[in-house]
């Protein structure tokens, strides 16, 4: 720029620049040489921050929400639901992964409590009928297995009496809604856990 100004000052007043000067100045202006010169040099180490596309973020949030909804639906499922086998598989996996008999026993008793709640839910639905008897049977099997493990690991554990008392509160009220065969199952179960809370 200073070079061009010096050339212009050397011209006589009222004179026009020479054609060669005009062409050179025009070419430099078009190439952006004069416009780029005043701009400060950008540090080489700075890179523009990369932002994840909004669509990718929304997809991630959507997937997380779907997984939460699916997990909740699986946990809430009852016999006859499409997700119920997944719920039972998860329970079995937790039992197998338990570190010792005491933990396995407690998890099997948790499964028995879940079966009792499922029976109560099935009795309130039109499709419950034949599934009730099967769920009562699963409840008893989980209870007997859990009690057996817990008694081996922790003889006279207070957890057994607590379980039995809690389970009676769930199973007792549903007796009036059961048919004859289901009632026999439930009463046999209550007789069994009644012995668990009897004084030593």
PDB file of C-alpha atoms in Angstrom:
ATOM      1  CA  UNK A   1       0.000   0.000   0.000  1.00  0.00           C
ATOM      2  CA  UNK A   2       2.808   2.430   0.904  1.00  0.00           C
ATOM      3  CA  UNK A   3       4.531   1.600  -2.362  1.00  0.00           C
ATOM      4  CA  UNK A   4       1.423   2.531  -4.343  1.00  0.00           C
ATOM      5  CA  UNK A   5       1.003   5.784  -2.420  1.00  0.00           C
ATOM      6  CA  UNK A   6       4.620   6.733  -3.127  1.00  0.00           C
ATOM      7  CA  UNK A   7       4.038   6.147  -6.819  1.00  0.00           C
ATOM      8  CA  UNK A   8       0.924   8.295  -6.781  1.00  0.00           C
ATOM      9  CA  UNK A   9       2.762  11.145  -5.005  1.00  0.00           C
ATOM     10  CA  UNK A  10       5.433  11.171  -7.698  1.00  0.00           C
ATOM     11  CA  UNK A  11       2.855  11.947 -10.385  1.00  0.00           C
ATOM     12  CA  UNK A  12       2.358  15.582 -11.404  1.00  0.00           C
ATOM     13  CA  UNK A  13      -0.736  17.293 -10.007  1.00  0.00           C
ATOM     14  CA  UNK A  14      -3.783  16.605 -12.113  1.00  0.00           C
ATOM     15  CA  UNK A  15      -2.016  13.761 -13.879  1.00  0.00           C
ATOM     16  CA  UNK A  16      -3.515  10.299 -14.272  1.00  0.00           C
ATOM     17  CA  UNK A  17      -1.708   7.099 -13.287  1.00  0.00           C
ATOM     18  CA  UNK A  18      -0.097   5.176 -16.057  1.00  0.00           C
ATOM     19  CA  UNK A  19      -2.083   2.288 -17.556  1.00  0.00           C
ATOM     20  CA  UNK A  20       0.455  -0.256 -16.278  1.00  0.00           C
ATOM     21  CA  UNK A  21       0.062   1.039 -12.689  1.00  0.00           C
ATOM     22  CA  UNK A  22      -3.721   0.920 -12.940  1.00  0.00           C
ATOM     23  CA  UNK A  23      -3.703  -2.637 -14.226  1.00  0.00           C
ATOM     24  CA  UNK A  24      -1.297  -3.820 -11.496  1.00  0.00           C
ATOM     25  CA  UNK A  25      -3.369  -2.148  -8.760  1.00  0.00           C
ATOM     26  CA  UNK A  26      -6.581  -3.615 -10.150  1.00  0.00           C
ATOM     27  CA  UNK A  27      -5.103  -7.113 -10.291  1.00  0.00           C
ATOM     28  CA  UNK A  28      -3.867  -6.902  -6.682  1.00  0.00           C
ATOM     29  CA  UNK A  29      -7.194  -5.620  -5.428  1.00  0.00           C
ATOM     30  CA  UNK A  30      -9.051  -8.423  -7.169  1.00  0.00           C
ATOM     31  CA  UNK A  31      -6.696 -11.050  -5.778  1.00  0.00           C
ATOM     32  CA  UNK A  32      -7.358  -9.770  -2.261  1.00  0.00           C
ATOM     33  CA  UNK A  33      -3.715  -9.129  -1.507  1.00  0.00           C
ATOM     34  CA  UNK A  34      -4.370  -5.651  -0.188  1.00  0.00           C
ATOM     35  CA  UNK A  35      -7.443  -6.739   1.792  1.00  0.00           C
ATOM     36  CA  UNK A  36      -5.756  -9.711   3.472  1.00  0.00           C
ATOM     37  CA  UNK A  37      -2.648  -7.774   4.528  1.00  0.00           C
ATOM     38  CA  UNK A  38      -4.270  -5.873   7.477  1.00  0.00           C
ATOM     39  CA  UNK A  39      -5.885  -9.032   8.998  1.00  0.00           C
ATOM     40  CA  UNK A  40      -4.095 -10.415  12.078  1.00  0.00           C
ATOM     41  CA  UNK A  41      -2.576 -13.831  11.668  1.00  0.00           C
ATOM     42  CA  UNK A  42      -4.583 -16.574  13.308  1.00  0.00           C
ATOM     43  CA  UNK A  43      -2.689 -18.799  15.749  1.00  0.00           C
ATOM     44  CA  UNK A  44      -1.854 -22.099  14.090  1.00  0.00           C
ATOM     45  CA  UNK A  45      -2.689 -24.153  17.171  1.00  0.00           C
ATOM     46  CA  UNK A  46      -6.305 -22.969  17.356  1.00  0.00           C
ATOM     47  CA  UNK A  47      -8.888 -25.139  15.703  1.00  0.00           C
ATOM     48  CA  UNK A  48     -12.573 -24.443  15.550  1.00  0.00           C
ATOM     49  CA  UNK A  49     -14.478 -26.472  18.122  1.00  0.00           C
ATOM     50  CA  UNK A  50     -16.276 -29.418  16.581  1.00  0.00           C
ATOM     51  CA  UNK A  51     -19.904 -29.595  17.564  1.00  0.00           C
ATOM     52  CA  UNK A  52     -21.924 -32.750  17.454  1.00  0.00           C
ATOM     53  CA  UNK A  53     -24.812 -32.351  15.066  1.00  0.00           C
ATOM     54  CA  UNK A  54     -28.124 -31.678  16.773  1.00  0.00           C
ATOM     55  CA  UNK A  55     -29.606 -34.742  15.088  1.00  0.00           C
ATOM     56  CA  UNK A  56     -26.983 -36.982  16.705  1.00  0.00           C
ATOM     57  CA  UNK A  57     -27.691 -35.531  20.150  1.00  0.00           C
ATOM     58  CA  UNK A  58     -31.428 -36.022  19.713  1.00  0.00           C
ATOM     59  CA  UNK A  59     -30.873 -39.610  18.603  1.00  0.00           C
ATOM     60  CA  UNK A  60     -28.789 -40.320  21.708  1.00  0.00           C
ATOM     61  CA  UNK A  61     -31.432 -38.834  23.993  1.00  0.00           C
ATOM     62  CA  UNK A  62     -34.143 -40.752  22.192  1.00  0.00           C
ATOM     63  CA  UNK A  63     -32.276 -44.038  22.586  1.00  0.00           C
ATOM     64  CA  UNK A  64     -31.694 -43.430  26.300  1.00  0.00           C
ATOM     65  CA  UNK A  65     -35.378 -42.606  26.809  1.00  0.00           C
ATOM     66  CA  UNK A  66     -36.448 -45.718  24.897  1.00  0.00           C
ATOM     67  CA  UNK A  67     -34.174 -47.895  27.038  1.00  0.00           C
ATOM     68  CA  UNK A  68     -35.613 -46.410  30.233  1.00  0.00           C
ATOM     69  CA  UNK A  69     -39.178 -46.952  29.058  1.00  0.00           C
ATOM     70  CA  UNK A  70     -38.352 -50.508  27.981  1.00  0.00           C
ATOM     71  CA  UNK A  71     -36.717 -51.300  31.331  1.00  0.00           C
ATOM     72  CA  UNK A  72     -39.700 -49.920  33.226  1.00  0.00           C
ATOM     73  CA  UNK A  73     -42.137 -51.850  31.049  1.00  0.00           C
ATOM     74  CA  UNK A  74     -40.134 -55.046  31.574  1.00  0.00           C
ATOM     75  CA  UNK A  75     -40.137 -54.571  35.343  1.00  0.00           C
ATOM     76  CA  UNK A  76     -43.905 -53.951  35.353  1.00  0.00           C
ATOM     77  CA  UNK A  77     -44.742 -56.897  33.100  1.00  0.00           C
ATOM     78  CA  UNK A  78     -46.816 -59.841  34.360  1.00  0.00           C
ATOM     79  CA  UNK A  79     -47.262 -63.417  33.102  1.00  0.00           C
ATOM     80  CA  UNK A  80     -48.712 -63.333  29.602  1.00  0.00           C
ATOM     81  CA  UNK A  81     -46.977 -60.079  28.601  1.00  0.00           C
ATOM     82  CA  UNK A  82     -44.446 -60.167  25.763  1.00  0.00           C
ATOM     83  CA  UNK A  83     -41.693 -58.736  27.983  1.00  0.00           C
ATOM     84  CA  UNK A  84     -42.311 -61.140  30.875  1.00  0.00           C
ATOM     85  CA  UNK A  85     -39.745 -63.775  29.777  1.00  0.00           C
ATOM     86  CA  UNK A  86     -37.112 -61.034  29.763  1.00  0.00           C
ATOM     87  CA  UNK A  87     -38.064 -60.100  33.325  1.00  0.00           C
ATOM     88  CA  UNK A  88     -37.727 -63.697  34.493  1.00  0.00           C
ATOM     89  CA  UNK A  89     -34.411 -64.102  32.656  1.00  0.00           C
ATOM     90  CA  UNK A  90     -33.057 -61.002  34.406  1.00  0.00           C
ATOM     91  CA  UNK A  91     -34.118 -62.396  37.802  1.00  0.00           C
ATOM     92  CA  UNK A  92     -32.449 -65.740  37.093  1.00  0.00           C
ATOM     93  CA  UNK A  93     -29.268 -63.995  36.015  1.00  0.00           C
ATOM     94  CA  UNK A  94     -29.148 -62.000  39.250  1.00  0.00           C
ATOM     95  CA  UNK A  95     -29.508 -65.209  41.268  1.00  0.00           C
ATOM     96  CA  UNK A  96     -26.733 -66.946  39.313  1.00  0.00           C
ATOM     97  CA  UNK A  97     -24.416 -63.957  39.672  1.00  0.00           C
ATOM     98  CA  UNK A  98     -24.863 -63.797  43.437  1.00  0.00           C
ATOM     99  CA  UNK A  99     -21.649 -64.244  45.365  1.00  0.00           C
ATOM    100  CA  UNK A 100     -22.890 -66.698  48.020  1.00  0.00           C
ATOM    101  CA  UNK A 101     -25.877 -68.703  49.289  1.00  0.00           C
ATOM    102  CA  UNK A 102     -27.127 -65.903  51.527  1.00  0.00           C
ATOM    103  CA  UNK A 103     -27.345 -63.455  48.634  1.00  0.00           C
ATOM    104  CA  UNK A 104     -28.876 -66.066  46.326  1.00  0.00           C
ATOM    105  CA  UNK A 105     -31.457 -66.911  48.971  1.00  0.00           C
ATOM    106  CA  UNK A 106     -32.434 -63.267  49.437  1.00  0.00           C
ATOM    107  CA  UNK A 107     -32.798 -62.740  45.706  1.00  0.00           C
ATOM    108  CA  UNK A 108     -34.983 -65.828  45.370  1.00  0.00           C
ATOM    109  CA  UNK A 109     -37.184 -64.530  48.181  1.00  0.00           C
ATOM    110  CA  UNK A 110     -37.405 -61.218  46.316  1.00  0.00           C
ATOM    111  CA  UNK A 111     -38.608 -63.202  43.288  1.00  0.00           C
ATOM    112  CA  UNK A 112     -41.237 -64.901  45.459  1.00  0.00           C
ATOM    113  CA  UNK A 113     -42.492 -61.488  46.594  1.00  0.00           C
ATOM    114  CA  UNK A 114     -42.699 -60.412  42.962  1.00  0.00           C
ATOM    115  CA  UNK A 115     -44.723 -63.520  42.076  1.00  0.00           C
ATOM    116  CA  UNK A 116     -47.183 -62.718  44.888  1.00  0.00           C
ATOM    117  CA  UNK A 117     -47.715 -59.194  43.505  1.00  0.00           C
ATOM    118  CA  UNK A 118     -48.152 -60.650  40.011  1.00  0.00           C
ATOM    119  CA  UNK A 119     -50.878 -63.013  41.268  1.00  0.00           C
ATOM    120  CA  UNK A 120     -52.748 -60.049  42.756  1.00  0.00           C
ATOM    121  CA  UNK A 121     -52.449 -58.202  39.419  1.00  0.00           C
ATOM    122  CA  UNK A 122     -53.560 -61.219  37.376  1.00  0.00           C
ATOM    123  CA  UNK A 123     -56.666 -61.655  39.519  1.00  0.00           C
ATOM    124  CA  UNK A 124     -57.711 -58.150  38.545  1.00  0.00           C
ATOM    125  CA  UNK A 125     -57.460 -58.862  34.813  1.00  0.00           C
ATOM    126  CA  UNK A 126     -59.672 -60.823  32.440  1.00  0.00           C
ATOM    127  CA  UNK A 127     -56.767 -62.879  31.068  1.00  0.00           C
ATOM    128  CA  UNK A 128     -55.445 -63.976  34.477  1.00  0.00           C
ATOM    129  CA  UNK A 129     -57.241 -67.324  34.847  1.00  0.00           C
ATOM    130  CA  UNK A 130     -54.822 -70.136  33.937  1.00  0.00           C
ATOM    131  CA  UNK A 131     -51.741 -68.016  34.632  1.00  0.00           C
ATOM    132  CA  UNK A 132     -52.609 -67.611  38.305  1.00  0.00           C
ATOM    133  CA  UNK A 133     -51.983 -71.257  39.188  1.00  0.00           C
ATOM    134  CA  UNK A 134     -48.633 -71.266  37.401  1.00  0.00           C
ATOM    135  CA  UNK A 135     -47.545 -68.072  39.122  1.00  0.00           C
ATOM    136  CA  UNK A 136     -48.550 -69.441  42.541  1.00  0.00           C
ATOM    137  CA  UNK A 137     -46.428 -72.529  41.818  1.00  0.00           C
ATOM    138  CA  UNK A 138     -43.432 -70.369  40.802  1.00  0.00           C
ATOM    139  CA  UNK A 139     -43.897 -68.328  43.979  1.00  0.00           C
ATOM    140  CA  UNK A 140     -43.725 -71.428  46.155  1.00  0.00           C
ATOM    141  CA  UNK A 141     -40.692 -72.834  44.335  1.00  0.00           C
ATOM    142  CA  UNK A 142     -38.781 -69.556  44.734  1.00  0.00           C
ATOM    143  CA  UNK A 143     -39.767 -69.368  48.396  1.00  0.00           C
ATOM    144  CA  UNK A 144     -38.643 -72.909  49.248  1.00  0.00           C
ATOM    145  CA  UNK A 145     -35.368 -72.528  47.355  1.00  0.00           C
ATOM    146  CA  UNK A 146     -34.638 -69.135  48.909  1.00  0.00           C
ATOM    147  CA  UNK A 147     -35.440 -70.298  52.443  1.00  0.00           C
ATOM    148  CA  UNK A 148     -33.278 -73.396  52.008  1.00  0.00           C
ATOM    149  CA  UNK A 149     -30.271 -71.345  50.846  1.00  0.00           C
ATOM    150  CA  UNK A 150     -30.699 -68.711  53.534  1.00  0.00           C
ATOM    151  CA  UNK A 151     -31.023 -71.288  56.315  1.00  0.00           C
ATOM    152  CA  UNK A 152     -27.784 -72.940  55.192  1.00  0.00           C
ATOM    153  CA  UNK A 153     -25.919 -69.639  55.078  1.00  0.00           C
ATOM    154  CA  UNK A 154     -27.517 -67.897  58.065  1.00  0.00           C
ATOM    155  CA  UNK A 155     -29.313 -70.312  60.423  1.00  0.00           C
ATOM    156  CA  UNK A 156     -32.260 -68.658  62.232  1.00  0.00           C
ATOM    157  CA  UNK A 157     -31.853 -65.523  60.140  1.00  0.00           C
ATOM    158  CA  UNK A 158     -34.375 -62.813  61.076  1.00  0.00           C
ATOM    159  CA  UNK A 159     -34.735 -62.131  57.353  1.00  0.00           C
ATOM    160  CA  UNK A 160     -36.753 -65.344  57.025  1.00  0.00           C
ATOM    161  CA  UNK A 161     -39.377 -64.293  59.563  1.00  0.00           C
ATOM    162  CA  UNK A 162     -39.580 -60.818  58.063  1.00  0.00           C
ATOM    163  CA  UNK A 163     -40.133 -62.317  54.603  1.00  0.00           C
ATOM    164  CA  UNK A 164     -42.840 -64.676  55.866  1.00  0.00           C
ATOM    165  CA  UNK A 165     -44.751 -61.900  57.658  1.00  0.00           C
ATOM    166  CA  UNK A 166     -44.612 -59.608  54.621  1.00  0.00           C
ATOM    167  CA  UNK A 167     -45.659 -62.384  52.260  1.00  0.00           C
ATOM    168  CA  UNK A 168     -48.694 -63.299  54.368  1.00  0.00           C
ATOM    169  CA  UNK A 169     -49.926 -59.707  54.071  1.00  0.00           C
ATOM    170  CA  UNK A 170     -49.883 -59.992  50.264  1.00  0.00           C
ATOM    171  CA  UNK A 171     -51.196 -63.549  49.799  1.00  0.00           C
ATOM    172  CA  UNK A 172     -53.837 -63.571  52.566  1.00  0.00           C
ATOM    173  CA  UNK A 173     -56.148 -60.913  51.059  1.00  0.00           C
ATOM    174  CA  UNK A 174     -56.337 -62.606  47.643  1.00  0.00           C
ATOM    175  CA  UNK A 175     -57.689 -65.950  48.934  1.00  0.00           C
ATOM    176  CA  UNK A 176     -61.324 -64.963  48.357  1.00  0.00           C
ATOM    177  CA  UNK A 177     -60.624 -64.338  44.650  1.00  0.00           C
ATOM    178  CA  UNK A 178     -59.150 -67.772  43.931  1.00  0.00           C
ATOM    179  CA  UNK A 179     -60.928 -70.799  42.509  1.00  0.00           C
ATOM    180  CA  UNK A 180     -60.809 -74.141  44.344  1.00  0.00           C
ATOM    181  CA  UNK A 181     -57.525 -75.434  42.907  1.00  0.00           C
ATOM    182  CA  UNK A 182     -55.801 -72.077  43.268  1.00  0.00           C
ATOM    183  CA  UNK A 183     -57.127 -71.745  46.815  1.00  0.00           C
ATOM    184  CA  UNK A 184     -55.629 -75.105  47.759  1.00  0.00           C
ATOM    185  CA  UNK A 185     -52.254 -73.953  46.399  1.00  0.00           C
ATOM    186  CA  UNK A 186     -52.374 -70.649  48.261  1.00  0.00           C
ATOM    187  CA  UNK A 187     -53.477 -72.172  51.543  1.00  0.00           C
ATOM    188  CA  UNK A 188     -50.712 -74.788  51.367  1.00  0.00           C
ATOM    189  CA  UNK A 189     -48.245 -71.981  50.758  1.00  0.00           C
ATOM    190  CA  UNK A 190     -49.522 -69.985  53.736  1.00  0.00           C
ATOM    191  CA  UNK A 191     -49.261 -73.072  55.951  1.00  0.00           C
ATOM    192  CA  UNK A 192     -45.632 -73.428  54.900  1.00  0.00           C
ATOM    193  CA  UNK A 193     -44.630 -69.831  55.628  1.00  0.00           C
ATOM    194  CA  UNK A 194     -46.646 -69.819  58.825  1.00  0.00           C
ATOM    195  CA  UNK A 195     -44.159 -72.341  60.191  1.00  0.00           C
ATOM    196  CA  UNK A 196     -41.361 -69.898  59.395  1.00  0.00           C
ATOM    197  CA  UNK A 197     -42.717 -67.252  61.763  1.00  0.00           C
ATOM    198  CA  UNK A 198     -43.652 -69.626  64.590  1.00  0.00           C
ATOM    199  CA  UNK A 199     -41.662 -69.004  67.788  1.00  0.00           C
ATOM    200  CA  UNK A 200     -38.553 -71.178  68.228  1.00  0.00           C
TER     201      UNK A 200
END
